Amino acid sequence: MRYRLLIKGMTLALLVLGSVADAFAGPATDQLKPEIDRVIATLEDPALQAKSRTADRRQAIRTVTDRIFDWTAMSKRALGDHWEARTPDERAEFIPLFRELIERALLGKIEQYGAEAVAYGEESQDGDDIIVRTRVTLKPSREVGMDYRMVWQGARWMISDVLVARTSLVRNYRSQFDTVIKKSSYEELVKKVRARLP
């Protein structure tokens, strides 16, 4: 009898804790988590591990990231004041270049070491944005703090920035891009970005 009561009590506790954890995570985390799971599954897919499959693996990852990253907003913020001076063709050229920079910055270490786990922390409000905090455990047992700034885009939450060890990637690139454009030109910036993406 006591055993059955204990089992019922444990089951109830798990159900309550599960619902609390879901409520604690919040809607932005609920939307982000399955997409990150898909990226990691793609990175660890044995069929895509061969060097000859690198392009296929990255295209599969891009299919996922395009659903959750607002690349246009991120590119606009990364160019800052220089965005307005860009023609539609220049913007159309820059967005995929910037996307690839971000993808390589985020995925490079995971591709190199592999990810053991992703732990999700609490969401926090920052103006209209939500910050989703995560810790990625790389093999062998090396943790990296990776937080996602998410903005509501009509029907879903989208990533507008990523903070690695609390450092904004968009802000970091904006500073670098601004320096290059002011010292040289936008054309020189594009050339430098392309050189970093062999």
mmCIF file of N, CA, C and O in Angstrom, residues 113-171:
data_model
loop_
_atom_site.group_PDB
_atom_site.id
_atom_site.type_symbol
_atom_site.label_atom_id
_atom_site.label_comp_id
_atom_site.label_asym_id
_atom_site.label_seq_id
_atom_site.Cartn_x
_atom_site.Cartn_y
_atom_site.Cartn_z
ATOM 1 N N TYR A 113 34.463 19.682 -32.096
ATOM 2 C CA TYR A 113 34.485 18.871 -30.873
ATOM 3 C C TYR A 113 33.262 17.977 -30.696
ATOM 4 O O TYR A 113 33.327 16.946 -30.036
ATOM 5 N N GLY A 114 32.126 18.404 -31.227
ATOM 6 C CA GLY A 114 30.878 17.674 -30.968
ATOM 7 C C GLY A 114 30.217 18.199 -29.709
ATOM 8 O O GLY A 114 30.890 18.652 -28.786
ATOM 9 N N ALA A 115 28.894 18.181 -29.673
ATOM 10 C CA ALA A 115 28.144 18.677 -28.513
ATOM 11 C C ALA A 115 27.583 17.508 -27.727
ATOM 12 O O ALA A 115 26.940 16.628 -28.289
ATOM 13 N N GLU A 116 27.838 17.507 -26.435
ATOM 14 C CA GLU A 116 27.308 16.448 -25.572
ATOM 15 C C GLU A 116 25.904 16.784 -25.093
ATOM 16 O O GLU A 116 25.061 15.913 -24.976
ATOM 17 N N ALA A 117 25.679 18.074 -24.788
ATOM 18 C CA ALA A 117 24.370 18.459 -24.246
ATOM 19 C C ALA A 117 24.182 19.962 -24.360
ATOM 20 O O ALA A 117 25.146 20.717 -24.453
ATOM 21 N N VAL A 118 22.912 20.383 -24.358
ATOM 22 C CA VAL A 118 22.556 21.795 -24.293
ATOM 23 C C VAL A 118 21.600 21.956 -23.119
ATOM 24 O O VAL A 118 20.556 21.300 -23.067
ATOM 25 N N ALA A 119 21.976 22.795 -22.158
ATOM 26 C CA ALA A 119 21.133 23.062 -20.990
ATOM 27 C C ALA A 119 20.483 24.423 -21.164
ATOM 28 O O ALA A 119 21.152 25.393 -21.526
ATOM 29 N N TYR A 120 19.182 24.489 -20.919
ATOM 30 C CA TYR A 120 18.425 25.727 -21.091
ATOM 31 C C TYR A 120 18.161 26.373 -19.745
ATOM 32 O O TYR A 120 17.684 25.720 -18.823
ATOM 33 N N GLY A 121 18.482 27.662 -19.642
ATOM 34 C CA GLY A 121 18.212 28.418 -18.434
ATOM 35 C C GLY A 121 16.909 29.178 -18.561
ATOM 36 O O GLY A 121 16.107 28.937 -19.466
ATOM 37 N N GLU A 122 16.725 30.134 -17.683
ATOM 38 C CA GLU A 122 15.486 30.897 -17.709
ATOM 39 C C GLU A 122 15.500 31.941 -18.817
ATOM 40 O O GLU A 122 16.559 32.376 -19.272
ATOM 41 N N GLU A 123 14.320 32.319 -19.251
ATOM 42 C CA GLU A 123 14.170 33.429 -20.192
ATOM 43 C C GLU A 123 14.152 34.727 -19.403
ATOM 44 O O GLU A 123 13.660 34.773 -18.273
ATOM 45 N N SER A 124 14.675 35.784 -20.025
ATOM 46 C CA SER A 124 14.578 37.100 -19.399
ATOM 47 C C SER A 124 14.135 38.118 -20.445
ATOM 48 O O SER A 124 14.461 37.989 -21.628
ATOM 49 N N GLN A 125 13.386 39.100 -19.994
ATOM 50 C CA GLN A 125 12.865 40.140 -20.880
ATOM 51 C C GLN A 125 13.894 41.252 -21.001
ATOM 52 O O GLN A 125 14.525 41.650 -20.033
ATOM 53 N N ASP A 126 14.094 41.731 -22.234
ATOM 54 C CA ASP A 126 14.960 42.878 -22.475
ATOM 55 C C ASP A 126 14.244 43.775 -23.476
ATOM 56 O O ASP A 126 14.360 43.586 -24.685
ATOM 57 N N GLY A 127 13.480 44.727 -22.962
ATOM 58 C CA GLY A 127 12.625 45.529 -23.838
ATOM 59 C C GLY A 127 11.560 44.630 -24.443
ATOM 60 O O GLY A 127 10.867 43.902 -23.732
ATOM 61 N N ASP A 128 11.458 44.647 -25.776
ATOM 62 C CA ASP A 128 10.503 43.777 -26.464
ATOM 63 C C ASP A 128 11.099 42.398 -26.752
ATOM 64 O O ASP A 128 10.395 41.513 -27.224
ATOM 65 N N ASP A 129 12.387 42.235 -26.503
ATOM 66 C CA ASP A 129 13.069 40.984 -26.818
ATOM 67 C C ASP A 129 13.059 40.026 -25.634
ATOM 68 O O ASP A 129 12.864 40.429 -24.493
ATOM 69 N N ILE A 130 13.305 38.767 -25.944
ATOM 70 C CA ILE A 130 13.484 37.731 -24.928
ATOM 71 C C ILE A 130 14.897 37.173 -25.076
ATOM 72 O O ILE A 130 15.344 36.899 -26.194
ATOM 73 N N ILE A 131 15.589 37.026 -23.962
ATOM 74 C CA ILE A 131 16.903 36.390 -23.971
ATOM 75 C C ILE A 131 16.730 34.963 -23.462
ATOM 76 O O ILE A 131 16.236 34.748 -22.354
ATOM 77 N N VAL A 132 17.116 33.994 -24.288
ATOM 78 C CA VAL A 132 17.090 32.587 -23.888
ATOM 79 C C VAL A 132 18.530 32.174 -23.588
ATOM 80 O O VAL A 132 19.394 32.243 -24.462
ATOM 81 N N ARG A 133 18.771 31.772 -22.351
ATOM 82 C CA ARG A 133 20.124 31.407 -21.935
ATOM 83 C C ARG A 133 20.334 29.903 -22.077
ATOM 84 O O ARG A 133 19.491 29.106 -21.683
ATOM 85 N N THR A 134 21.479 29.540 -22.662
ATOM 86 C CA THR A 134 21.825 28.123 -22.770
ATOM 87 C C THR A 134 23.299 27.930 -22.424
ATOM 88 O O THR A 134 24.092 28.872 -22.482
ATOM 89 N N ARG A 135 23.622 26.697 -22.069
ATOM 90 C CA ARG A 135 25.019 26.292 -21.897
ATOM 91 C C ARG A 135 25.225 25.038 -22.723
ATOM 92 O O ARG A 135 24.509 24.055 -22.564
ATOM 93 N N VAL A 136 26.199 25.116 -23.638
ATOM 94 C CA VAL A 136 26.507 23.989 -24.511
ATOM 95 C C VAL A 136 27.723 23.268 -23.949
ATOM 96 O O VAL A 136 28.758 23.899 -23.701
ATOM 97 N N THR A 137 27.590 21.973 -23.739
ATOM 98 C CA THR A 137 28.725 21.166 -23.287
ATOM 99 C C THR A 137 29.365 20.508 -24.499
ATOM 100 O O THR A 137 28.739 19.690 -25.179
ATOM 101 N N LEU A 138 30.593 20.934 -24.786
ATOM 102 C CA LEU A 138 31.347 20.350 -25.888
ATOM 103 C C LEU A 138 32.172 19.187 -25.365
ATOM 104 O O LEU A 138 32.522 19.133 -24.188
ATOM 105 N N LYS A 139 32.494 18.263 -26.228
ATOM 106 C CA LYS A 139 33.338 17.141 -25.838
ATOM 107 C C LYS A 139 34.800 17.603 -25.816
ATOM 108 O O LYS A 139 35.215 18.313 -26.728
ATOM 109 N N PRO A 140 35.619 17.265 -24.835
ATOM 110 C CA PRO A 140 35.244 16.505 -23.644
ATOM 111 C C PRO A 140 34.957 17.458 -22.483
ATOM 112 O O PRO A 140 35.859 18.093 -21.952
ATOM 113 N N SER A 141 33.710 17.618 -22.127
ATOM 114 C CA SER A 141 33.264 18.354 -20.941
ATOM 115 C C SER A 141 33.761 19.792 -20.873
ATOM 116 O O SER A 141 34.275 20.252 -19.859
ATOM 117 N N ARG A 142 33.594 20.510 -21.951
ATOM 118 C CA ARG A 142 33.934 21.934 -21.960
ATOM 119 C C ARG A 142 32.653 22.721 -22.209
ATOM 120 O O ARG A 142 31.969 22.492 -23.203
ATOM 121 N N GLU A 143 32.327 23.628 -21.307
ATOM 122 C CA GLU A 143 31.059 24.373 -21.405
ATOM 123 C C GLU A 143 31.257 25.737 -22.041
ATOM 124 O O GLU A 143 32.251 26.413 -21.793
ATOM 125 N N VAL A 144 30.281 26.122 -22.859
ATOM 126 C CA VAL A 144 30.270 27.447 -23.485
ATOM 127 C C VAL A 144 28.890 28.055 -23.251
ATOM 128 O O VAL A 144 27.868 27.427 -23.569
ATOM 129 N N GLY A 145 28.850 29.267 -22.697
ATOM 130 C CA GLY A 145 27.588 29.968 -22.541
ATOM 131 C C GLY A 145 27.164 30.544 -23.879
ATOM 132 O O GLY A 145 27.952 31.223 -24.541
ATOM 133 N N MET A 146 25.928 30.247 -24.306
ATOM 134 C CA MET A 146 25.425 30.749 -25.577
ATOM 135 C C MET A 146 23.992 31.218 -25.367
ATOM 136 O O MET A 146 23.109 30.404 -25.075
ATOM 137 N N ASP A 147 23.775 32.516 -25.446
ATOM 138 C CA ASP A 147 22.447 33.078 -25.223
ATOM 139 C C ASP A 147 21.886 33.610 -26.534
ATOM 140 O O ASP A 147 22.631 34.122 -27.384
ATOM 141 N N TYR A 148 20.576 33.499 -26.669
ATOM 142 C CA TYR A 148 19.909 33.901 -27.907
ATOM 143 C C TYR A 148 18.958 35.059 -27.627
ATOM 144 O O TYR A 148 18.072 34.937 -26.782
ATOM 145 N N ARG A 149 19.157 36.152 -28.350
ATOM 146 C CA ARG A 149 18.209 37.270 -28.287
ATOM 147 C C ARG A 149 17.136 36.989 -29.326
ATOM 148 O O ARG A 149 17.446 36.819 -30.512
ATOM 149 N N MET A 150 15.886 36.930 -28.863
ATOM 150 C CA MET A 150 14.799 36.576 -29.761
ATOM 151 C C MET A 150 13.741 37.683 -29.798
ATOM 152 O O MET A 150 13.452 38.309 -28.784
ATOM 153 N N VAL A 151 13.221 37.899 -30.995
ATOM 154 C CA VAL A 151 12.223 38.948 -31.198
ATOM 155 C C VAL A 151 10.986 38.315 -31.830
ATOM 156 O O VAL A 151 11.095 37.387 -32.632
ATOM 157 N N TRP A 152 9.823 38.820 -31.445
ATOM 158 C CA TRP A 152 8.565 38.299 -31.980
ATOM 159 C C TRP A 152 8.342 38.874 -33.372
ATOM 160 O O TRP A 152 8.312 40.089 -33.564
ATOM 161 N N GLN A 153 8.224 37.980 -34.369
ATOM 162 C CA GLN A 153 8.043 38.414 -35.757
ATOM 163 C C GLN A 153 6.687 37.932 -36.271
ATOM 164 O O GLN A 153 6.614 36.962 -37.015
ATOM 165 N N GLY A 154 5.645 38.587 -35.839
ATOM 166 C CA GLY A 154 4.306 38.303 -36.358
ATOM 167 C C GLY A 154 3.694 37.018 -35.861
ATOM 168 O O GLY A 154 2.665 37.032 -35.195
ATOM 169 N N ALA A 155 4.309 35.870 -36.179
ATOM 170 C CA ALA A 155 3.716 34.595 -35.801
ATOM 171 C C ALA A 155 4.671 33.690 -35.034
ATOM 172 O O ALA A 155 4.270 32.618 -34.605
ATOM 173 N N ARG A 156 5.929 34.126 -34.861
ATOM 174 C CA ARG A 156 6.896 33.255 -34.192
ATOM 175 C C ARG A 156 8.073 34.060 -33.639
ATOM 176 O O ARG A 156 8.272 35.210 -34.020
ATOM 177 N N TRP A 157 8.814 33.430 -32.740
ATOM 178 C CA TRP A 157 10.026 34.029 -32.212
ATOM 179 C C TRP A 157 11.182 33.744 -33.169
ATOM 180 O O TRP A 157 11.326 32.633 -33.664
ATOM 181 N N MET A 158 11.983 34.775 -33.431
ATOM 182 C CA MET A 158 13.141 34.637 -34.317
ATOM 183 C C MET A 158 14.383 35.162 -33.593
ATOM 184 O O MET A 158 14.320 36.123 -32.826
ATOM 185 N N ILE A 159 15.526 34.544 -33.882
ATOM 186 C CA ILE A 159 16.793 34.974 -33.292
ATOM 187 C C ILE A 159 17.284 36.233 -34.001
ATOM 188 O O ILE A 159 17.390 36.267 -35.227
ATOM 189 N N SER A 160 17.602 37.266 -33.208
ATOM 190 C CA SER A 160 18.131 38.499 -33.791
ATOM 191 C C SER A 160 19.580 38.755 -33.375
ATOM 192 O O SER A 160 20.214 39.677 -33.882
ATOM 193 N N ASP A 161 20.092 37.943 -32.446
ATOM 194 C CA ASP A 161 21.494 38.050 -32.039
ATOM 195 C C ASP A 161 21.850 36.818 -31.214
ATOM 196 O O ASP A 161 20.964 36.169 -30.648
ATOM 197 N N VAL A 162 23.130 36.508 -31.178
ATOM 198 C CA VAL A 162 23.629 35.418 -30.346
ATOM 199 C C VAL A 162 24.750 35.972 -29.487
ATOM 200 O O VAL A 162 25.616 36.705 -29.983
ATOM 201 N N LEU A 163 24.713 35.658 -28.205
ATOM 202 C CA LEU A 163 25.750 36.109 -27.276
ATOM 203 C C LEU A 163 26.562 34.899 -26.834
ATOM 204 O O LEU A 163 26.018 33.976 -26.223
ATOM 205 N N VAL A 164 27.829 34.883 -27.187
ATOM 206 C CA VAL A 164 28.715 33.799 -26.797
ATOM 207 C C VAL A 164 29.555 34.306 -25.637
ATOM 208 O O VAL A 164 30.251 35.320 -25.771
ATOM 209 N N ALA A 165 29.463 33.634 -24.505
ATOM 210 C CA ALA A 165 30.114 34.087 -23.266
ATOM 211 C C ALA A 165 29.712 35.540 -22.982
ATOM 212 O O ALA A 165 30.527 36.386 -22.637
ATOM 213 N N ARG A 166 28.402 35.827 -23.197
ATOM 214 C CA ARG A 166 27.771 37.136 -22.948
ATOM 215 C C ARG A 166 28.256 38.235 -23.897
ATOM 216 O O ARG A 166 27.995 39.417 -23.676
ATOM 217 N N THR A 167 28.971 37.871 -24.971
ATOM 218 C CA THR A 167 29.435 38.853 -25.953
ATOM 219 C C THR A 167 28.575 38.754 -27.207
ATOM 220 O O THR A 167 28.454 37.675 -27.803
ATOM 221 N N SER A 168 27.979 39.874 -27.621
ATOM 222 C CA SER A 168 27.092 39.905 -28.773
ATOM 223 C C SER A 168 27.883 39.728 -30.070
ATOM 224 O O SER A 168 28.798 40.499 -30.363
ATOM 225 N N LEU A 169 27.512 38.709 -30.849
ATOM 226 C CA LEU A 169 28.162 38.516 -32.147
ATOM 227 C C LEU A 169 27.845 39.663 -33.092
ATOM 228 O O LEU A 169 28.726 40.144 -33.807
ATOM 229 N N VAL A 170 26.591 40.109 -33.104
ATOM 230 C CA VAL A 170 26.200 41.188 -34.008
ATOM 231 C C VAL A 170 26.961 42.467 -33.677
ATOM 232 O O VAL A 170 27.501 43.141 -34.570
ATOM 233 N N ARG A 171 27.031 42.813 -32.391
ATOM 234 C CA ARG A 171 27.746 44.028 -31.992
ATOM 235 C C ARG A 171 29.237 43.928 -32.313
ATOM 236 O O ARG A 171 29.857 44.890 -32.761
#
